[in-house]
Amino acid sequence: MAEGNRTAIVTGGSRGIGREVALRLAALGYDIAIVYVGDENEAAETVAECRKAGVKAAAYVCNVASFEETKETVSQITEDFGSNIAALVNNAGITRDGLIAMMSEENWDSVISVNLKGAFNMIRHTARIFIRNKGGRIVNISSVSGLMGNAGQINYSASKAGIVGLTKSTARELAAKGVTCNAVAPGFIRTDMTKNITEDNSELLRTIPLGRMGEASDVADAVVFLLSSPYITGEVLRVDGGIAM
Ligand code: NAP
């Protein structure tokens, strides 16, 4: 790996799971570049929190669905932080749920573009940096929806199943360059994305063997583990309280 301070890029790092991952990595001494799309206040808060750990941190507005914007953003990050990008966490994601018989083309396209193409775009523009550095770690956030399917989420589960294929192919392609690529598949995690789901719903609880929703910190634990594991690649680690076992 290249010398100098290590930088981690976390997409969707302004809120929820991404924020938790950014804070954990900052505490481990990584400089942090977060990518977000619109929530400036939340992004500024994450950056301020990361800086408290004594590391460099900055936020970049970038729609991960855009090939050009992600290219420019990665280039800006390397200009600002140097080329020792050690980790990429593809966490940005959205839901636009609906039944297949009613789903609009727009809701299909937007979810696939952000969740799946977004991860492709970021890997596409960082791969050469990792190869040049002779190492790097990529973690992509999938979902149990991508492993099991979920009624009302064909767009989302297709995007998250796509993440599994993208992860394994990237892992195979970049292994010889010292780059690992893994995925984490969360179940129901308490964030803005699941704010309409409550644990009062006993139907939901019955589907979770461990009997509770997960916290962003549960997912961050898995991300940090995979980022620190040199001999694990192409793995999909479920963090779901046992839902998809
Ligand atoms: P969240 O709280 O809704 O946060 C989403 C993050 O993604 C925000 O930082 C948001 O930025 C960013 N984002 C959204 N669209 C973007 C785009 N086009 N370009 C760049 N950034 C974008 O979500 P979360 O619950 O933390 O989920 C994080 C990841 O975990 C997602 O991939 C999600 O699918 C996955 N996941 C979540 C759960 C769960 O139960 N929560 C379960 C399984 C998988 P802004 O703040 O600017 O909007």
mmCIF file of N, CA and C and ligand atoms in Angstrom, residues 11-18 35-39 42 62-65 91-94 114-115 141-144 156 160 186-194, ligand 1:
data_model
loop_
_atom_site.group_PDB
_atom_site.id
_atom_site.type_symbol
_atom_site.label_atom_id
_atom_site.label_comp_id
_atom_site.label_asym_id
_atom_site.label_seq_id
_atom_site.Cartn_x
_atom_site.Cartn_y
_atom_site.Cartn_z
ATOM 1 N N THR A 11 -19.886 6.720 0.514
ATOM 2 C CA THR A 11 -21.026 7.353 -0.155
ATOM 3 C C THR A 11 -22.245 7.235 0.762
ATOM 4 N N GLY A 12 -23.111 8.245 0.687
ATOM 5 C CA GLY A 12 -24.251 8.264 1.611
ATOM 6 C C GLY A 12 -23.768 8.406 3.042
ATOM 7 N N GLY A 13 -22.670 9.128 3.220
ATOM 8 C CA GLY A 13 -22.056 9.243 4.545
ATOM 9 C C GLY A 13 -22.666 10.335 5.402
ATOM 10 N N SER A 14 -23.661 11.038 4.869
ATOM 11 C CA SER A 14 -24.219 12.157 5.643
ATOM 12 C C SER A 14 -25.150 11.704 6.759
ATOM 13 N N ARG A 15 -25.809 10.567 6.552
ATOM 14 C CA ARG A 15 -26.838 10.143 7.533
ATOM 15 C C ARG A 15 -26.775 8.638 7.728
ATOM 16 N N GLY A 16 -27.553 8.158 8.694
ATOM 17 C CA GLY A 16 -27.838 6.734 8.837
ATOM 18 C C GLY A 16 -26.600 5.855 8.938
ATOM 19 N N ILE A 17 -26.629 4.752 8.204
ATOM 20 C CA ILE A 17 -25.548 3.768 8.268
ATOM 21 C C ILE A 17 -24.224 4.391 7.822
ATOM 22 N N GLY A 18 -24.270 5.182 6.758
ATOM 23 C CA GLY A 18 -23.051 5.790 6.211
ATOM 24 C C GLY A 18 -22.372 6.701 7.214
ATOM 25 N N VAL A 35 -19.686 11.361 0.508
ATOM 26 C CA VAL A 35 -20.417 11.773 -0.685
ATOM 27 C C VAL A 35 -21.899 11.741 -0.321
ATOM 28 N N TYR A 36 -22.596 12.832 -0.640
ATOM 29 C CA TYR A 36 -24.036 12.888 -0.365
ATOM 30 C C TYR A 36 -24.691 13.633 -1.507
ATOM 31 N N VAL A 37 -26.046 13.684 -1.473
ATOM 32 C CA VAL A 37 -26.688 14.286 -2.643
ATOM 33 C C VAL A 37 -27.413 15.576 -2.324
ATOM 34 N N GLY A 38 -27.847 15.778 -1.078
ATOM 35 C CA GLY A 38 -28.640 16.992 -0.874
ATOM 36 C C GLY A 38 -28.694 17.530 0.537
ATOM 37 N N ASP A 39 -28.548 16.674 1.531
ATOM 38 C CA ASP A 39 -28.768 17.122 2.904
ATOM 39 C C ASP A 39 -27.494 17.727 3.504
ATOM 40 N N GLU A 42 -26.897 17.696 7.467
ATOM 41 C CA GLU A 42 -26.487 16.386 8.003
ATOM 42 C C GLU A 42 -25.040 16.091 7.601
ATOM 43 N N CYS A 62 -22.651 14.973 -4.723
ATOM 44 C CA CYS A 62 -22.480 14.220 -5.963
ATOM 45 C C CYS A 62 -23.584 13.181 -6.054
ATOM 46 N N ASN A 63 -24.274 13.179 -7.169
ATOM 47 C CA ASN A 63 -25.262 12.126 -7.398
ATOM 48 C C ASN A 63 -24.518 10.884 -7.888
ATOM 49 N N VAL A 64 -24.482 9.842 -7.056
ATOM 50 C CA VAL A 64 -23.680 8.671 -7.443
ATOM 51 C C VAL A 64 -24.193 8.006 -8.718
ATOM 52 N N ALA A 65 -25.438 8.300 -9.090
ATOM 53 C CA ALA A 65 -25.995 7.705 -10.316
ATOM 54 C C ALA A 65 -25.357 8.291 -11.576
ATOM 55 N N ASN A 91 -22.364 2.967 -0.009
ATOM 56 C CA ASN A 91 -23.493 2.849 0.911
ATOM 57 C C ASN A 91 -24.710 3.650 0.455
ATOM 58 N N ALA A 92 -24.522 4.640 -0.446
ATOM 59 C CA ALA A 92 -25.657 5.482 -0.849
ATOM 60 C C ALA A 92 -26.766 4.608 -1.419
ATOM 61 N N GLY A 93 -27.984 4.862 -0.986
ATOM 62 C CA GLY A 93 -29.084 4.052 -1.505
ATOM 63 C C GLY A 93 -30.420 4.708 -1.247
ATOM 64 N N ILE A 94 -31.392 4.320 -2.070
ATOM 65 C CA ILE A 94 -32.756 4.854 -1.928
ATOM 66 C C ILE A 94 -33.754 3.718 -2.107
ATOM 67 N N VAL A 114 -29.245 4.666 -8.761
ATOM 68 C CA VAL A 114 -28.536 5.096 -7.539
ATOM 69 C C VAL A 114 -27.868 3.896 -6.864
ATOM 70 N N ASN A 115 -28.633 2.835 -6.632
ATOM 71 C CA ASN A 115 -28.127 1.738 -5.788
ATOM 72 C C ASN A 115 -27.105 0.857 -6.503
ATOM 73 N N ILE A 141 -22.857 -1.939 0.161
ATOM 74 C CA ILE A 141 -23.994 -2.272 1.020
ATOM 75 C C ILE A 141 -25.128 -2.841 0.170
ATOM 76 N N SER A 142 -25.392 -4.115 0.390
ATOM 77 C CA SER A 142 -26.503 -4.792 -0.273
ATOM 78 C C SER A 142 -27.704 -4.753 0.675
ATOM 79 N N SER A 143 -28.480 -5.818 0.721
ATOM 80 C CA SER A 143 -29.643 -5.888 1.622
ATOM 81 C C SER A 143 -30.169 -7.313 1.613
ATOM 82 N N VAL A 144 -30.842 -7.698 2.696
ATOM 83 C CA VAL A 144 -31.499 -9.011 2.669
ATOM 84 C C VAL A 144 -32.554 -9.070 1.566
ATOM 85 N N TYR A 156 -35.777 -2.354 -5.761
ATOM 86 C CA TYR A 156 -34.757 -2.330 -4.701
ATOM 87 C C TYR A 156 -34.065 -3.687 -4.596
ATOM 88 N N LYS A 160 -30.117 -4.618 -5.212
ATOM 89 C CA LYS A 160 -29.279 -5.165 -4.145
ATOM 90 C C LYS A 160 -28.757 -6.563 -4.499
ATOM 91 N N PRO A 186 -27.621 -5.828 5.166
ATOM 92 C CA PRO A 186 -28.384 -5.559 6.392
ATOM 93 C C PRO A 186 -29.838 -6.014 6.261
ATOM 94 N N GLY A 187 -30.441 -6.240 7.439
ATOM 95 C CA GLY A 187 -31.886 -6.503 7.488
ATOM 96 C C GLY A 187 -32.606 -5.197 7.760
ATOM 97 N N PHE A 188 -33.456 -5.155 8.779
ATOM 98 C CA PHE A 188 -34.163 -3.910 9.123
ATOM 99 C C PHE A 188 -33.325 -3.108 10.110
ATOM 100 N N ILE A 189 -32.775 -1.990 9.630
ATOM 101 C CA ILE A 189 -31.897 -1.167 10.466
ATOM 102 C C ILE A 189 -32.604 0.164 10.741
ATOM 103 N N ARG A 190 -32.530 0.623 11.971
ATOM 104 C CA ARG A 190 -33.242 1.845 12.357
ATOM 105 C C ARG A 190 -32.534 3.081 11.786
ATOM 106 N N THR A 191 -33.051 3.620 10.684
ATOM 107 C CA THR A 191 -32.531 4.861 10.076
ATOM 108 C C THR A 191 -33.729 5.596 9.459
ATOM 109 N N ASP A 192 -33.451 6.715 8.779
ATOM 110 C CA ASP A 192 -34.535 7.444 8.090
ATOM 111 C C ASP A 192 -35.238 6.540 7.077
ATOM 112 N N MET A 193 -34.458 5.625 6.465
ATOM 113 C CA MET A 193 -35.029 4.780 5.410
ATOM 114 C C MET A 193 -36.151 3.892 5.940
ATOM 115 N N THR A 194 -36.080 3.551 7.227
ATOM 116 C CA THR A 194 -37.074 2.624 7.799
ATOM 117 C C THR A 194 -37.948 3.329 8.833
HETATM 118 P P1 NAP B 1 -30.633 6.770 4.704
HETATM 119 O O1 NAP B 1 -30.625 7.033 6.175
HETATM 120 O O2 NAP B 1 -31.855 7.062 3.924
HETATM 121 O O3 NAP B 1 -29.379 7.548 4.066
HETATM 122 C C1 NAP B 1 -29.152 7.459 2.693
HETATM 123 C C2 NAP B 1 -27.840 8.106 2.355
HETATM 124 O O4 NAP B 1 -27.599 7.955 0.947
HETATM 125 C C3 NAP B 1 -27.844 9.610 2.626
HETATM 126 O O5 NAP B 1 -26.553 9.975 3.033
HETATM 127 C C4 NAP B 1 -28.149 10.197 1.265
HETATM 128 O O6 NAP B 1 -27.661 11.527 1.081
HETATM 129 C C5 NAP B 1 -27.386 9.244 0.364
HETATM 130 N N1 NAP B 1 -27.870 9.240 -1.017
HETATM 131 C C6 NAP B 1 -29.119 8.944 -1.460
HETATM 132 N N2 NAP B 1 -29.185 9.068 -2.796
HETATM 133 C C7 NAP B 1 -27.946 9.460 -3.204
HETATM 134 C C8 NAP B 1 -27.387 9.772 -4.477
HETATM 135 N N3 NAP B 1 -28.118 9.712 -5.605
HETATM 136 N N4 NAP B 1 -26.082 10.156 -4.533
HETATM 137 C C9 NAP B 1 -25.341 10.252 -3.389
HETATM 138 N N5 NAP B 1 -25.819 9.965 -2.164
HETATM 139 C C10 NAP B 1 -27.109 9.588 -2.076
HETATM 140 O O7 NAP B 1 -30.288 5.247 4.399
HETATM 141 P P2 NAP B 1 -29.668 4.079 5.322
HETATM 142 O O8 NAP B 1 -30.784 3.374 5.961
HETATM 143 O O9 NAP B 1 -28.552 4.618 6.128
HETATM 144 O O10 NAP B 1 -29.120 3.106 4.179
HETATM 145 C C11 NAP B 1 -27.765 3.077 3.771
HETATM 146 C C12 NAP B 1 -27.581 1.897 2.837
HETATM 147 O O11 NAP B 1 -27.946 0.692 3.512
HETATM 148 C C13 NAP B 1 -28.444 1.957 1.579
HETATM 149 O O12 NAP B 1 -27.736 1.440 0.487
HETATM 150 C C14 NAP B 1 -29.599 1.050 1.914
HETATM 151 O O13 NAP B 1 -30.201 0.505 0.764
HETATM 152 C C15 NAP B 1 -28.894 -0.013 2.732
HETATM 153 N N6 NAP B 1 -29.777 -0.773 3.610
HETATM 154 C C16 NAP B 1 -30.484 -0.141 4.590
HETATM 155 C C17 NAP B 1 -31.328 -0.896 5.387
HETATM 156 C C18 NAP B 1 -32.139 -0.279 6.491
HETATM 157 O O14 NAP B 1 -32.964 -1.014 7.090
HETATM 158 N N7 NAP B 1 -31.964 0.986 6.821
HETATM 159 C C19 NAP B 1 -31.455 -2.265 5.180
HETATM 160 C C20 NAP B 1 -30.710 -2.873 4.168
HETATM 161 C C21 NAP B 1 -29.860 -2.099 3.390
HETATM 162 P P3 NAP B 1 -28.525 12.835 1.540
HETATM 163 O O15 NAP B 1 -28.398 12.912 3.047
HETATM 164 O O16 NAP B 1 -27.875 13.969 0.853
HETATM 165 O O17 NAP B 1 -29.922 12.588 1.100
#
